[in-house]
């Protein structure tokens, strides 16, 4: 990606982070996080949980977003390999998703190739239904339409592989992942590709 494209995406996101609705959300989070909820089983809760495909964005966009949020005083969690237990999401990671007030999935070209990412996103959408958690997607080099239709376009090959794998491993819940992705159209988020192109 050209440096100018990356800079434009960062500018677009900075404008989004300045959105009064997000700031209100974040202020509400900060003021309420110390009171009503019990202490997390695996440590403190977080205001924001970031879900991303490391190979696509960890050392670039995600690092920028993480740093920007931290600099703005937002308590952010991004996962690392230590929380991964084989093919399953470890209890610590599930706990951190559930105890976050806002989840931000960063959809990128290889997001759907990761079972981890899909499990995280499905968990976020469950938390949205059960606990009214806010989910704010970022579409990085993919469009909302591509994410919403995982068996077509950019995610088709990865999703086809998951379908095949699910025949051998019942823990791979392709139906749940598909349903979660299909709901992307109901979420307000940032389409960085379109915003930087026009």
Coordinates of C-alpha atoms in Angstrom, one line a residue:
X1 CA 0.0 0.0 0.0
X2 CA 1.3 3.5 -0.9
X3 CA 2.3 5.7 2.0
X4 CA -0.2 8.3 0.9
X5 CA -3.0 5.7 1.1
X6 CA -2.0 4.7 4.6
X7 CA -1.8 8.4 5.6
X8 CA -5.3 9.0 4.2
X9 CA -6.7 6.0 6.1
X10 CA -5.2 7.3 9.3
X11 CA -6.7 10.8 8.7
X12 CA -10.1 9.2 8.0
X13 CA -9.9 7.2 11.2
X14 CA -8.8 10.2 13.3
X15 CA -11.8 12.0 12.1
X16 CA -14.0 9.0 13.0
X17 CA -12.4 8.9 16.5
X18 CA -13.3 12.5 16.9
X19 CA -17.0 11.7 16.3
X20 CA -19.0 13.0 19.2
X21 CA -21.0 9.8 19.4
X22 CA -17.9 7.7 19.9
X23 CA -16.5 10.2 22.5
X24 CA -19.8 10.1 24.4
X25 CA -19.7 6.3 24.4
X26 CA -16.1 6.3 25.6
X27 CA -16.8 8.9 28.3
X28 CA -19.7 6.8 29.5
X29 CA -17.4 3.8 29.5
X30 CA -14.8 5.5 31.6
X31 CA -17.2 6.7 34.2
X32 CA -19.1 3.5 34.6
X33 CA -16.4 0.9 34.3
X34 CA -15.2 1.1 37.9
X35 CA -18.6 0.8 39.5
X36 CA -21.2 -1.7 38.5
X37 CA -19.3 -4.6 37.1
X38 CA -17.6 -7.3 39.2
X39 CA -13.8 -7.7 38.9
X40 CA -12.9 -9.7 35.8
X41 CA -11.9 -13.3 36.5
X42 CA -8.6 -12.8 34.5
X43 CA -7.8 -9.2 35.6
X44 CA -9.5 -5.9 34.9
X45 CA -11.9 -5.1 32.1
X46 CA -11.1 -3.0 29.1
X47 CA -13.0 -0.3 27.4
X48 CA -12.1 -1.5 23.9
X49 CA -11.2 -4.9 22.4
X50 CA -9.4 -5.0 19.0
X51 CA -9.8 -8.0 16.8
X52 CA -7.5 -8.1 13.7
X53 CA -5.5 -10.4 11.4
X54 CA -2.0 -9.9 12.5
X55 CA -0.3 -10.6 9.2
X56 CA -2.4 -7.9 7.6
X57 CA -2.4 -5.0 10.0
X58 CA -0.6 -5.7 13.3
X59 CA 2.6 -3.7 12.6
X60 CA 0.8 -0.9 10.7
X61 CA -2.8 0.1 11.0
X62 CA -3.7 -1.8 14.2
X63 CA -0.6 -0.5 15.9
X64 CA -1.5 3.0 14.9
X65 CA -5.1 2.6 16.1
X66 CA -4.0 1.0 19.4
X67 CA -1.5 3.8 20.1
X68 CA -4.0 6.6 19.1
X69 CA -6.6 5.2 21.4
X70 CA -4.2 4.8 24.3
X71 CA -2.9 8.3 23.8
X72 CA -6.6 9.5 24.0
X73 CA -6.9 7.8 27.4
X74 CA -8.9 4.8 26.2
X75 CA -8.0 1.4 27.9
X76 CA -7.5 -0.9 24.9
X77 CA -6.8 -4.6 24.7
X78 CA -5.3 -6.3 21.6
X79 CA -4.7 -10.0 21.7
X80 CA -1.4 -11.8 21.4
X81 CA -0.3 -15.3 20.7
X82 CA 0.0 -16.2 24.5
X83 CA -3.8 -16.3 24.8
X84 CA -4.2 -18.8 22.0
X85 CA -4.8 -22.4 23.1
X86 CA -4.6 -24.6 20.0
X87 CA -7.6 -24.0 17.7
X88 CA -9.8 -22.8 20.5
X89 CA -10.3 -19.4 21.9
X90 CA -8.9 -19.6 25.4
X91 CA -11.1 -18.6 28.4
X92 CA -8.9 -15.5 29.0
X93 CA -9.6 -14.1 25.6
X94 CA -13.4 -14.8 25.8
X95 CA -13.4 -13.2 29.2
X96 CA -11.7 -10.1 27.8
X97 CA -14.2 -9.8 24.9
X98 CA -17.1 -10.2 27.2
X99 CA -15.8 -7.6 29.7
X100 CA -15.0 -5.0 27.1
X101 CA -17.5 -2.2 26.5
X102 CA -16.7 -1.7 22.8
X103 CA -15.3 -4.3 20.3
X104 CA -13.6 -3.1 17.1
X105 CA -13.1 -5.8 14.5
X106 CA -10.6 -4.7 11.8
X107 CA -11.8 -6.5 8.7
X108 CA -8.9 -6.9 6.2
X109 CA -8.2 -9.2 3.2
X110 CA -7.1 -12.2 5.2
X111 CA -9.4 -11.7 8.3
X112 CA -11.7 -14.5 7.3
X113 CA -8.8 -17.0 6.7
X114 CA -8.3 -17.0 10.5
X115 CA -10.6 -19.2 12.6
X116 CA -9.4 -17.1 15.5
X117 CA -10.7 -13.9 14.0
X118 CA -14.0 -15.4 13.1
X119 CA -14.5 -16.9 16.5
X120 CA -13.7 -13.5 18.1
X121 CA -16.2 -11.7 15.9
X122 CA -18.9 -14.3 16.5
X123 CA -18.3 -13.8 20.3
X124 CA -18.5 -10.0 19.8
X125 CA -21.9 -10.3 18.1
X126 CA -23.2 -12.6 20.8
X127 CA -22.1 -10.0 23.4
X128 CA -23.9 -7.4 21.4
X129 CA -27.1 -9.3 21.6
X130 CA -26.8 -10.5 25.2
X131 CA -25.2 -7.5 26.8
X132 CA -25.7 -4.7 24.4
X133 CA -22.0 -4.4 23.7
X134 CA -21.1 -1.9 21.1
X135 CA -19.4 -3.3 18.0
X136 CA -17.7 -0.8 15.6
X137 CA -16.2 -2.5 12.6
X138 CA -13.4 -1.0 10.5
X139 CA -13.2 -2.1 6.9
X140 CA -9.5 -2.0 5.8
X141 CA -9.0 -2.8 2.2
X142 CA -12.3 -4.7 2.0
X143 CA -15.8 -3.4 1.6
X144 CA -18.8 -4.0 4.0
X145 CA -20.5 -5.9 1.1
X146 CA -17.5 -8.3 0.8
X147 CA -17.6 -9.0 4.5
X148 CA -21.4 -9.5 4.6
X149 CA -21.2 -12.2 1.9
X150 CA -18.3 -14.4 3.0
X151 CA -19.0 -17.2 0.5
X152 CA -18.5 -14.8 -2.5
X153 CA -15.6 -12.5 -3.5
X154 CA -12.5 -11.9 -1.4
X155 CA -13.4 -14.3 1.5
X156 CA -14.8 -17.1 -0.7
X157 CA -11.7 -19.3 -0.8
X158 CA -11.0 -19.0 3.0
X159 CA -14.7 -19.7 3.8
X160 CA -14.8 -22.7 1.5
X161 CA -11.8 -24.2 3.4
X162 CA -13.6 -23.6 6.7
X163 CA -16.7 -25.4 5.4
X164 CA -14.5 -28.4 4.4
X165 CA -12.7 -28.3 7.8
X166 CA -16.0 -28.3 9.6
X167 CA -16.9 -31.7 8.2
X168 CA -13.9 -33.1 10.2
X169 CA -14.1 -30.8 13.2
X170 CA -17.5 -30.0 14.8
X171 CA -15.9 -27.1 16.8
X172 CA -15.7 -25.2 13.5
X173 CA -19.1 -23.5 13.5
X174 CA -19.3 -22.1 10.0
X175 CA -23.0 -21.3 10.3
X176 CA -22.4 -19.2 13.4
X177 CA -19.6 -17.3 11.7
X178 CA -21.7 -16.7 8.5
X179 CA -24.6 -15.4 10.5
X180 CA -22.3 -13.0 12.4
X181 CA -20.8 -11.7 9.2
X182 CA -24.2 -11.3 7.6
X183 CA -25.1 -8.9 10.4
X184 CA -22.3 -6.5 9.5
X185 CA -24.7 -4.4 7.5
X186 CA -26.6 -3.5 10.7
X187 CA -23.5 -2.0 12.3
X188 CA -22.2 1.5 12.1
X189 CA -18.4 1.6 11.4
X190 CA -15.7 2.9 9.1
X191 CA -15.2 1.9 5.5
X192 CA -11.7 3.2 5.1
X193 CA -11.4 2.1 1.5
X194 CA -14.3 4.2 0.3
X195 CA -13.5 7.1 2.5
X196 CA -9.9 7.4 1.2
X197 CA -10.9 6.9 -2.4
X198 CA -13.6 9.5 -2.5

